[in-house]
mmCIF file of C-alpha atoms in Angstrom:
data_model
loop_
_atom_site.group_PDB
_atom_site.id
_atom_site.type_symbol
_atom_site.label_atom_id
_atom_site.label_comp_id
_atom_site.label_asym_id
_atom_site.label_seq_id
_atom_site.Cartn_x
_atom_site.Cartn_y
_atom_site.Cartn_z
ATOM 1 C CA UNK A 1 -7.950 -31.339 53.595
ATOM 2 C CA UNK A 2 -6.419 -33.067 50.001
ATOM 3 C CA UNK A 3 -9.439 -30.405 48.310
ATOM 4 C CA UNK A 4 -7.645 -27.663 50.342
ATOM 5 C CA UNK A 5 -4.572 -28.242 49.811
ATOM 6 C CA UNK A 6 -4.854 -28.391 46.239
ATOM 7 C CA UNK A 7 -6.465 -25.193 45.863
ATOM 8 C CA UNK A 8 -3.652 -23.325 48.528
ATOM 9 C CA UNK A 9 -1.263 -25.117 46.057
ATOM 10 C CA UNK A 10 -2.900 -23.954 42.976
ATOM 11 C CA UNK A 11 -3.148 -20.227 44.281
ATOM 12 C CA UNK A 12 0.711 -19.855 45.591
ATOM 13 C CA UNK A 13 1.642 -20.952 41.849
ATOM 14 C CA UNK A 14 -0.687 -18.393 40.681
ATOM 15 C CA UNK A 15 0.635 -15.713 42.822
ATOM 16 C CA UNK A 16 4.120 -17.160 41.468
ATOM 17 C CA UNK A 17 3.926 -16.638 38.443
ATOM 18 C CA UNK A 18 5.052 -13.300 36.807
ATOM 19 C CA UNK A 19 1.601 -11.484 35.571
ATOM 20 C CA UNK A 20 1.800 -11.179 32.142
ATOM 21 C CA UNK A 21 2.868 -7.575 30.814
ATOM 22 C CA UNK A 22 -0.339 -5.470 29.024
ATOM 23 C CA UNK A 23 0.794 -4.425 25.715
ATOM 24 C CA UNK A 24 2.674 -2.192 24.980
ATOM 25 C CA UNK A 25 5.152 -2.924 27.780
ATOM 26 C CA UNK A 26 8.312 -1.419 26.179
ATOM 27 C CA UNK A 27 8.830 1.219 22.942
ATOM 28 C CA UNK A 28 7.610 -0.318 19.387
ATOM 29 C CA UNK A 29 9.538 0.528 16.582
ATOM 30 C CA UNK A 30 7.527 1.062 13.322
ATOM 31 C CA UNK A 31 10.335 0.227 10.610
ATOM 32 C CA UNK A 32 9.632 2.126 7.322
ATOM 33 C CA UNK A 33 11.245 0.458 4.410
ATOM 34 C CA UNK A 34 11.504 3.695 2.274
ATOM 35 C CA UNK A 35 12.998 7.086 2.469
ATOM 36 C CA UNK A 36 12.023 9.812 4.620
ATOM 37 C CA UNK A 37 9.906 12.231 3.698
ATOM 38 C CA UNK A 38 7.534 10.241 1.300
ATOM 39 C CA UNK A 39 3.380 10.274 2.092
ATOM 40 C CA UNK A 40 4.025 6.479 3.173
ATOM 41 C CA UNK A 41 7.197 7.963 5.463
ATOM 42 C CA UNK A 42 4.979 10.730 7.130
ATOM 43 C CA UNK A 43 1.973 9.014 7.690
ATOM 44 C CA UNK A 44 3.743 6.053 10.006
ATOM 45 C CA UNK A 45 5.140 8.719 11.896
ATOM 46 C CA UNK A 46 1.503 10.261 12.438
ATOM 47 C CA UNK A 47 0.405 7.213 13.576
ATOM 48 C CA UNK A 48 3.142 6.647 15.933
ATOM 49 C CA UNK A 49 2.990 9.861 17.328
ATOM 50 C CA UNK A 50 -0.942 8.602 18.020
ATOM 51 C CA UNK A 51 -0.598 5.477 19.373
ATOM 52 C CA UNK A 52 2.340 7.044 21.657
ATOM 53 C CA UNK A 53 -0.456 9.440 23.226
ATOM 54 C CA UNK A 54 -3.020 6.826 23.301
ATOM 55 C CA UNK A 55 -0.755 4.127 25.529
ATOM 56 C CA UNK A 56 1.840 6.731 27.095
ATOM 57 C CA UNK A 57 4.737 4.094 25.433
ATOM 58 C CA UNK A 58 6.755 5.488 23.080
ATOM 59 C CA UNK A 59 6.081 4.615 19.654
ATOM 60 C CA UNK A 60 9.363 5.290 16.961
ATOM 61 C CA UNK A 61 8.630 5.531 13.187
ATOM 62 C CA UNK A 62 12.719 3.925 12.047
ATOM 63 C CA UNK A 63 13.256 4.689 8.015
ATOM 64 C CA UNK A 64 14.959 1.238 6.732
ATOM 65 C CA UNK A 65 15.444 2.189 3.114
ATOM 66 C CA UNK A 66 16.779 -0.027 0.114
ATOM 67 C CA UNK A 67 16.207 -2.874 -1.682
ATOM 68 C CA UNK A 68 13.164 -2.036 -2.859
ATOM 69 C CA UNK A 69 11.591 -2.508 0.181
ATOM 70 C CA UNK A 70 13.486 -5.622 1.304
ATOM 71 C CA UNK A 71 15.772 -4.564 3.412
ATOM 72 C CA UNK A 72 13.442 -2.875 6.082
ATOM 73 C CA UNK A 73 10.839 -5.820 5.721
ATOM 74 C CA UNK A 74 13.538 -8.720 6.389
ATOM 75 C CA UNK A 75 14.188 -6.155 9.697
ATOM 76 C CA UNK A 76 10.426 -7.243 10.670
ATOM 77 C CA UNK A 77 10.632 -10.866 9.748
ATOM 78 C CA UNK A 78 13.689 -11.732 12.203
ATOM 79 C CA UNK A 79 12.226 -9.938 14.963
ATOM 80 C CA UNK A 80 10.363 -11.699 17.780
ATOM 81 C CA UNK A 81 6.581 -11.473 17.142
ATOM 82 C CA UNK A 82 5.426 -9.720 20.466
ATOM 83 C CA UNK A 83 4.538 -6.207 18.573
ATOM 84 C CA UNK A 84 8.002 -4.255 19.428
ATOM 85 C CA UNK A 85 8.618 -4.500 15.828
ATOM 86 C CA UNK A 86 6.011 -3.258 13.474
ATOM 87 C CA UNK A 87 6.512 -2.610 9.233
ATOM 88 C CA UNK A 88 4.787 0.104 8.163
ATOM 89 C CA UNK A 89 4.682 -0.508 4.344
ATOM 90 C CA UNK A 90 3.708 0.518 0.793
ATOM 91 C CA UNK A 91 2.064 -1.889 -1.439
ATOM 92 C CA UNK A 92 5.898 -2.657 -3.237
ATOM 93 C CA UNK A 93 6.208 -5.589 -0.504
ATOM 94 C CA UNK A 94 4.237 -7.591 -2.628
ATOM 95 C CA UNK A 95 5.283 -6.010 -5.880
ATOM 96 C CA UNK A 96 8.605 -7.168 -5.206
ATOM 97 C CA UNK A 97 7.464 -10.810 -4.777
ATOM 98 C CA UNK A 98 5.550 -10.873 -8.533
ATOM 99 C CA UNK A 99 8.681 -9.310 -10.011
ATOM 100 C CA UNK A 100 11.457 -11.702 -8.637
ATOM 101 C CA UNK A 101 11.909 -15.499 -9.588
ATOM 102 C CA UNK A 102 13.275 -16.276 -6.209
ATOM 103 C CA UNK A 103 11.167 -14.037 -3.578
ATOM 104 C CA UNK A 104 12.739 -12.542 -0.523
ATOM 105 C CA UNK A 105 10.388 -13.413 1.482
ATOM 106 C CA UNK A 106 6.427 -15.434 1.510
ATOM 107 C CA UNK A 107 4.200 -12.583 2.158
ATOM 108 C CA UNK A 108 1.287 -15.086 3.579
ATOM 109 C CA UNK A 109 3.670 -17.055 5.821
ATOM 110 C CA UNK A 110 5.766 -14.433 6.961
ATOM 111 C CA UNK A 111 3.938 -11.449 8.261
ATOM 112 C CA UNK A 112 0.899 -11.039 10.453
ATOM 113 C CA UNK A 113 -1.152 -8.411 8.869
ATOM 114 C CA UNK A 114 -2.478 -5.824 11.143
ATOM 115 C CA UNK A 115 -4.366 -2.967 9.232
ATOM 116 C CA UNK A 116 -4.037 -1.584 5.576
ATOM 117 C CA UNK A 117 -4.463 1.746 6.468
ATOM 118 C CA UNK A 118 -4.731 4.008 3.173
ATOM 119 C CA UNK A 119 -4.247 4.151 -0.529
ATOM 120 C CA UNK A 120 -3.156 6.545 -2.692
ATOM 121 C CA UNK A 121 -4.845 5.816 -6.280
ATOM 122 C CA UNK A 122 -3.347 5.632 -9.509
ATOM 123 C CA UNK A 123 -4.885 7.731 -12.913
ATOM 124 C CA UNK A 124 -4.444 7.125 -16.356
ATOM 125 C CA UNK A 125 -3.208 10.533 -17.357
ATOM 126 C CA UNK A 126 -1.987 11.148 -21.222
ATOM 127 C CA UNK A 127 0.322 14.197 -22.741
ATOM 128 C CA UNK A 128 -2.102 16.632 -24.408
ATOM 129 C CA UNK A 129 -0.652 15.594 -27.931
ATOM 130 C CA UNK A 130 -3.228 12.204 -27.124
ATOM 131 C CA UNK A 131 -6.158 13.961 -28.916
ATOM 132 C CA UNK A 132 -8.699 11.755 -25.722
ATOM 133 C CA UNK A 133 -10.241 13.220 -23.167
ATOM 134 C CA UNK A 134 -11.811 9.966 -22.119
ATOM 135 C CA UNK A 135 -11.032 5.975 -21.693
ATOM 136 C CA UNK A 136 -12.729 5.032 -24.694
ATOM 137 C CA UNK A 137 -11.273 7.925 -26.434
ATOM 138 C CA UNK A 138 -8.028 6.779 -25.393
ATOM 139 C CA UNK A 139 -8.450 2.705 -26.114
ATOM 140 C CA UNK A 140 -9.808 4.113 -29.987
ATOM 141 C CA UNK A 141 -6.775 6.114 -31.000
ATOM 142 C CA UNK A 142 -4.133 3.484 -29.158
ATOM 143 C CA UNK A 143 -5.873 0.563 -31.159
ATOM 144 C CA UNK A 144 -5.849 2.804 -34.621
ATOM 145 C CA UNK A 145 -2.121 3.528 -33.714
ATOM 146 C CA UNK A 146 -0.677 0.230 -32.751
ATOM 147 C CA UNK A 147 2.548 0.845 -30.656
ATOM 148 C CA UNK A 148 3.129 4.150 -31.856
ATOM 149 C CA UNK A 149 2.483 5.816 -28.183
ATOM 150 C CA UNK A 150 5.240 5.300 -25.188
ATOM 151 C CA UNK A 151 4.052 4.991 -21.854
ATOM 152 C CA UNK A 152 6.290 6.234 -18.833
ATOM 153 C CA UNK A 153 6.799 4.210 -15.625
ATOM 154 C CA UNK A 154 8.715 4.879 -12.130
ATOM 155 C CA UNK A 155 10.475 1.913 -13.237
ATOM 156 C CA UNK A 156 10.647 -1.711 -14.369
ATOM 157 C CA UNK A 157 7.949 -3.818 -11.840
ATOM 158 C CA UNK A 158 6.778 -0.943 -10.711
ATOM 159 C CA UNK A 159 3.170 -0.062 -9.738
ATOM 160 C CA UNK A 160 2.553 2.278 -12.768
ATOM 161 C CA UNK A 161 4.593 -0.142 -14.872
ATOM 162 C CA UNK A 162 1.986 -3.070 -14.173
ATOM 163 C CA UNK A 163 -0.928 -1.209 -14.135
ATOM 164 C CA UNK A 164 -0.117 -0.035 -17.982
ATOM 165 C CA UNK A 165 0.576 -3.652 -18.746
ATOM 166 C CA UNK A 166 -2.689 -4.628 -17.389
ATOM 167 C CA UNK A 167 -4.261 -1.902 -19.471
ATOM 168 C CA UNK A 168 -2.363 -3.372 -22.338
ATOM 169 C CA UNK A 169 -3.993 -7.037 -22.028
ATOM 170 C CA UNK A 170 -7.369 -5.898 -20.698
ATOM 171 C CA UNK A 171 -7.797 -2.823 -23.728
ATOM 172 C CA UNK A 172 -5.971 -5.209 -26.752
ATOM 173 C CA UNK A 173 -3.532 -2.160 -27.472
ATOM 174 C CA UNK A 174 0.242 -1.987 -28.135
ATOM 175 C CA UNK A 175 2.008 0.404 -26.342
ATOM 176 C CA UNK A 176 6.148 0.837 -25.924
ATOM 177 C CA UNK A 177 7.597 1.246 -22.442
ATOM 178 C CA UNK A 178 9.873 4.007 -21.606
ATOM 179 C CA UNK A 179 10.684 3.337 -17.491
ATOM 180 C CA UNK A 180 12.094 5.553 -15.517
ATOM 181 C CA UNK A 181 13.630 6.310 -11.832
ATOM 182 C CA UNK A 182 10.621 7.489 -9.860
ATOM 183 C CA UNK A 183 7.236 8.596 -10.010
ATOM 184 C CA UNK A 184 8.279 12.350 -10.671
ATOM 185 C CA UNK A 185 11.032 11.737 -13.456
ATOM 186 C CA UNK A 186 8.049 9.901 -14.900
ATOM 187 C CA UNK A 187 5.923 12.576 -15.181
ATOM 188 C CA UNK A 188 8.460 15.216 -16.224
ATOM 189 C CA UNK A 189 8.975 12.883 -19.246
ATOM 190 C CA UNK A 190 5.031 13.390 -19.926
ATOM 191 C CA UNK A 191 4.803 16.657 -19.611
ATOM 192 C CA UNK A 192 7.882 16.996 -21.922
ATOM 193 C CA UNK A 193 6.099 14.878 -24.659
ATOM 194 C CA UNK A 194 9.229 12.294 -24.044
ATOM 195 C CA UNK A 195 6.217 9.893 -23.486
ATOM 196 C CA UNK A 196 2.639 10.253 -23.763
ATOM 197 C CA UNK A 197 0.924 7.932 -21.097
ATOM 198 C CA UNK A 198 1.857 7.431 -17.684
ATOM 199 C CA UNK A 199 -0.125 5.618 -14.857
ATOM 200 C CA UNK A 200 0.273 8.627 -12.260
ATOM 201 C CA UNK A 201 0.387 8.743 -8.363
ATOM 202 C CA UNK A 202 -2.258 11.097 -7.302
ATOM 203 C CA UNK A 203 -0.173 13.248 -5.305
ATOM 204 C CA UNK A 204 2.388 13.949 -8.472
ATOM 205 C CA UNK A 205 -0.266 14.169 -10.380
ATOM 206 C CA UNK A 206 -1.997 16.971 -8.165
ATOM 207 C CA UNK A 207 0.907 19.532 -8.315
ATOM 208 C CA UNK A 208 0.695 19.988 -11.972
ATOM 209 C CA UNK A 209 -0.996 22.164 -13.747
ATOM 210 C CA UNK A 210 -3.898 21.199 -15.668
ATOM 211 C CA UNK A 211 -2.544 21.990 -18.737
ATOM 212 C CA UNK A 212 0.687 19.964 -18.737
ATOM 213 C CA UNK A 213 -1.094 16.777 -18.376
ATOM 214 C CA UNK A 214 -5.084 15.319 -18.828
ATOM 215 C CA UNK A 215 -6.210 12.968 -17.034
ATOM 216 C CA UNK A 216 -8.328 10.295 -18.075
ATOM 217 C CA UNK A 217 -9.554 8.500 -15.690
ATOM 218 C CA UNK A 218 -8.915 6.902 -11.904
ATOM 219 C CA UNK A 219 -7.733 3.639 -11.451
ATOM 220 C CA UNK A 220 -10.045 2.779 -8.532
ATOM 221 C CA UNK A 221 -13.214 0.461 -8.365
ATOM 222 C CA UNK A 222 -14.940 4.145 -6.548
ATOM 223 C CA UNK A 223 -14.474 7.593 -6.854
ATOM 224 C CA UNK A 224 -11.642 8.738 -5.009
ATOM 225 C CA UNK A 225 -12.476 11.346 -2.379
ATOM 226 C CA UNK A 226 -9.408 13.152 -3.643
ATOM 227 C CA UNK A 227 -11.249 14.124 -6.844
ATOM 228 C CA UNK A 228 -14.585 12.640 -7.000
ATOM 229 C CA UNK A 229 -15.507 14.539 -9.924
ATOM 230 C CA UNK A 230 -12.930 12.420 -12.264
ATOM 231 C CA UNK A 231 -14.610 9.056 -13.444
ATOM 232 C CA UNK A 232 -13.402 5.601 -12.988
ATOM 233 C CA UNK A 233 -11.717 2.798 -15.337
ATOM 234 C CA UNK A 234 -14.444 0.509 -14.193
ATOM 235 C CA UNK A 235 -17.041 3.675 -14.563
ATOM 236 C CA UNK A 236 -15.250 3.646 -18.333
ATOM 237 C CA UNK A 237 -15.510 0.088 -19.439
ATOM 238 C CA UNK A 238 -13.099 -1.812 -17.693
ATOM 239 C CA UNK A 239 -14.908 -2.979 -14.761
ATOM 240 C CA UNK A 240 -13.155 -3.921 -11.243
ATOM 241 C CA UNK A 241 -9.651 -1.564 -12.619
ATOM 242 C CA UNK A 242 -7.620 -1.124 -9.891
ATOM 243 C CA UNK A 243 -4.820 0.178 -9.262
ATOM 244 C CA UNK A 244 -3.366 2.107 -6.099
ATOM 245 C CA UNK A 245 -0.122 2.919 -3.697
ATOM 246 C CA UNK A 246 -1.803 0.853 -0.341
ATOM 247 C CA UNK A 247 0.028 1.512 3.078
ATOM 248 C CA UNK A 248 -0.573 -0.935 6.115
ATOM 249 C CA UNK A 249 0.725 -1.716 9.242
ATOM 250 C CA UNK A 250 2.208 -5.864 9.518
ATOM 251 C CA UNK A 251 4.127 -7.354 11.988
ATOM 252 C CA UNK A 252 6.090 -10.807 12.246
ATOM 253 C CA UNK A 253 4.633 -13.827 11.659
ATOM 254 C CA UNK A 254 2.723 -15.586 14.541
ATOM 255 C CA UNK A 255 1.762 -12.499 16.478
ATOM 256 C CA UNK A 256 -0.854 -12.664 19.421
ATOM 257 C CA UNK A 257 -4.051 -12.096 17.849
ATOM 258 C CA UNK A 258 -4.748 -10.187 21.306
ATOM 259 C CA UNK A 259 -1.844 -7.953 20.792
ATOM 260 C CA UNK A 260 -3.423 -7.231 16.717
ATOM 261 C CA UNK A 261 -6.926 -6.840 17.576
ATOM 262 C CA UNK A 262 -5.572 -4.512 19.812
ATOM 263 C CA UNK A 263 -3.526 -2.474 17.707
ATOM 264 C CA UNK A 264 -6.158 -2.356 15.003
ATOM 265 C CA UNK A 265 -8.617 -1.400 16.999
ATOM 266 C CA UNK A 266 -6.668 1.376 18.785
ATOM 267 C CA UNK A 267 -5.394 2.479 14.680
ATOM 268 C CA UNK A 268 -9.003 2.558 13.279
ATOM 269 C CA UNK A 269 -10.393 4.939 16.480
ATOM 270 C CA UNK A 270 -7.282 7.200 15.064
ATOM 271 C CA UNK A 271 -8.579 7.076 11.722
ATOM 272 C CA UNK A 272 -11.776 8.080 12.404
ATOM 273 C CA UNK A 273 -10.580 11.121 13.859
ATOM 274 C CA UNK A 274 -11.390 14.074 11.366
ATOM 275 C CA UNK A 275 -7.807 15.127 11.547
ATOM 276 C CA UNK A 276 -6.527 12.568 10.884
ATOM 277 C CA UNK A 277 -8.646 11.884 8.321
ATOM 278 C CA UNK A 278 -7.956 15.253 7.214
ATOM 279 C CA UNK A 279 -3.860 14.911 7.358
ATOM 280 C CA UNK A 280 -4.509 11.715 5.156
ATOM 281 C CA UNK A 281 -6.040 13.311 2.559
ATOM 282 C CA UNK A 282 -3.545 15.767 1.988
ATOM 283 C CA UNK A 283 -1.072 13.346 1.608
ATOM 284 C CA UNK A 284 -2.978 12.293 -1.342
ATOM 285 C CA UNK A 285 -4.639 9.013 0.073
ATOM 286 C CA UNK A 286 -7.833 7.659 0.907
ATOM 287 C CA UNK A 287 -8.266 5.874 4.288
ATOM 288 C CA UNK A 288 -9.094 2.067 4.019
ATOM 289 C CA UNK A 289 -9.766 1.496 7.598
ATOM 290 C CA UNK A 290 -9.927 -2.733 6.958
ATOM 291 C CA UNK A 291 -9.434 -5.392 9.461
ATOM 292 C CA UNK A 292 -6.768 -7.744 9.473
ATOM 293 C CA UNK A 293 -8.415 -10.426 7.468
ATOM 294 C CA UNK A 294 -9.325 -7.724 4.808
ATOM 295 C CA UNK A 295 -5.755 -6.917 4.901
ATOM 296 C CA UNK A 296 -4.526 -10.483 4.386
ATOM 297 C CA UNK A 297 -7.022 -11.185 1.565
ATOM 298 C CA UNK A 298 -5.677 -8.406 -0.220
ATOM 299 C CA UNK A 299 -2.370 -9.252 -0.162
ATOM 300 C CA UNK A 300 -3.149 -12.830 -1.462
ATOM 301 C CA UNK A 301 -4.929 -10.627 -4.529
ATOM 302 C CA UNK A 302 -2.151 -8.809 -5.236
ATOM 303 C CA UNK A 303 0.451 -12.119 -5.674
ATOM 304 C CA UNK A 304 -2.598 -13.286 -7.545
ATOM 305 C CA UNK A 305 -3.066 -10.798 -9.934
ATOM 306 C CA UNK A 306 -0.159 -8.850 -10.458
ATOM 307 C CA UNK A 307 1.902 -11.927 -10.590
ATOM 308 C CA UNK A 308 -0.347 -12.994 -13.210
ATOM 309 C CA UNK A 309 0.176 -9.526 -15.118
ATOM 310 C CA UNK A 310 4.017 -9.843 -14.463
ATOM 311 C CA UNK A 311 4.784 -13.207 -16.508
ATOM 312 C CA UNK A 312 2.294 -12.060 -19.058
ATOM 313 C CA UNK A 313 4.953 -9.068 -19.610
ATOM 314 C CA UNK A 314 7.591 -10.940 -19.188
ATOM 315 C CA UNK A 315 9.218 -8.572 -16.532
ATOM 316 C CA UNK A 316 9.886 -11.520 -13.736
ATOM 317 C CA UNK A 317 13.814 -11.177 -13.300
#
């Protein structure tokens, strides 16, 4: 009767107890810390629009512009960690921790990554003045003509700021910088001779004519898919060059591990779709695809190594 009674008991506490909710139980928001519009912008609302089919719950891509990034990923931080609130991000979340003394925010101790999604890779492109038309080329006449070329930028700690630094220490040549206010500026200055080398976005880069600009070769440990025909910095000396525009999917720190197993999984059957695949590409980025320890590792090489390439420069404010 005791044996009895403590199962009965056991089962009306079970039966008391609310079930728990199968996620998604309410609308996720996807914040988006930059402007509309953007390859990073429309591919979060692609994938919301996908995950909103595949689980009948609405999924909202919210743009949370400013700061650089930090004002949309402090959004994330102070939400509850139950997957309502997602960041959908470019790789400047960590950029902005290399380039600042005092960080906004610990990228490892904050966030639960999820999946990095895509990249959109970086190439060393020069004005046509640079008489190169490869990377050794190119490393030859800026070493026989120390500091006399500028090299353009989207701006100060930017992506195509530090990956010309890096070239800088890696190559042993002087160059001058010449920053500007976004990835297009920058190349309008190289195409107008204002500088002559500029670490370019593949997408920007893509819209121009051949003629206005050469590229030299692609930041990226592979070939890109995007133009598999260009080679490599690593192909052209410089082994494991990398450089690229990453955007992944986090969340707040101490999510479920259910809840992100789930939501990867559910992202990387989207990817595999050819069009999505397809819609990715046009945006000018290669799908990644990695799991969320990938994603996590790569985050801790980024503060690793462009943190490194930051204080070299001297460009920590």
């Amino acid at each position: 009767m005791r044996r009895f009674a403590f199962v009965f008991g056991v089962m009306v506490l079970a039966l008391s107890m609310p079930a728990r909710a199968e996620y998604p139980d309410k609308p996720v928001r996807i914040i988006v810390p930059v402007a509309a519009g953007g390859g990073v912008d429309v591919m979060a609302r692609l994938l919301a629009q996908k995950l909103s089919e595949c689980w009948s719950q609405q999924f909202i891509a919210e743009n949370r512009a400013g700061a650089a990034g930090v004002i949309g990923s402090k959004v994330v931080i102070s939400s509850p960690p139950d997957g309502a609130t997602l960041l959908y991000t470019p790789s400047s979340l960590s950029l902005t921790v290399v380039v600042n003394k005092t960080p906004p925010y610990d990228v490892s101790k904050d966030f639960t990554p999820i999946v990095n999604v895509a990249i959109s890779p970086y190439a060393l492109v020069v004005h046509p003045s640079v008489p190169a038309k490869n990377l050794k080329e190119f490393i030859d006449y800026a070493k026989a003509n120390p500091g006399k070329l500028n090299f353009g930028s989207a701006g100060v700690g930017s992506a195509s700021h530090l990956a010309a630094e890096l070239l800088k220490t890696r190559a042993g040549i002087e160059m001058t910088h010449v920053p500007n206010k976004g990835m297009n500026p920058a190349l309008i200055d190289l195409m107008a001779g204002q500088v002559q080398v500029l670490f370019a976005s593949v997408p920007g880069m893509l819209s121009e004519k051949s003629e206005r600009i050469r590229p030299i070769a692609m930041a990226e440990k592979k070939r890109s898919a995007l133009i598999p025909d260009m080679p490599t910095m690593s192909e052209s000396g410089l082994p494991d060059f990398e450089v690229g525009n990453w955007a992944g999917l986090l969340g707040p720190a101490g999510m479920d591990p259910a809840v992100v197993r789930k939501l990867h999984d559910e992202i990387i059957s989207i990817l595999k779709t050819q069009d999505m695949q397809d819609r990715i590409k046009t945006l000018g980025f290669d799908v990644i695809a990695g799991s969320p320890e990938q994603f996590a590792a790569q985050l801790k090489e980024d503060i690793v190594r462009w943190g490194d390439v930051a204080r070299r420069a001297n460009i920590v404010n």
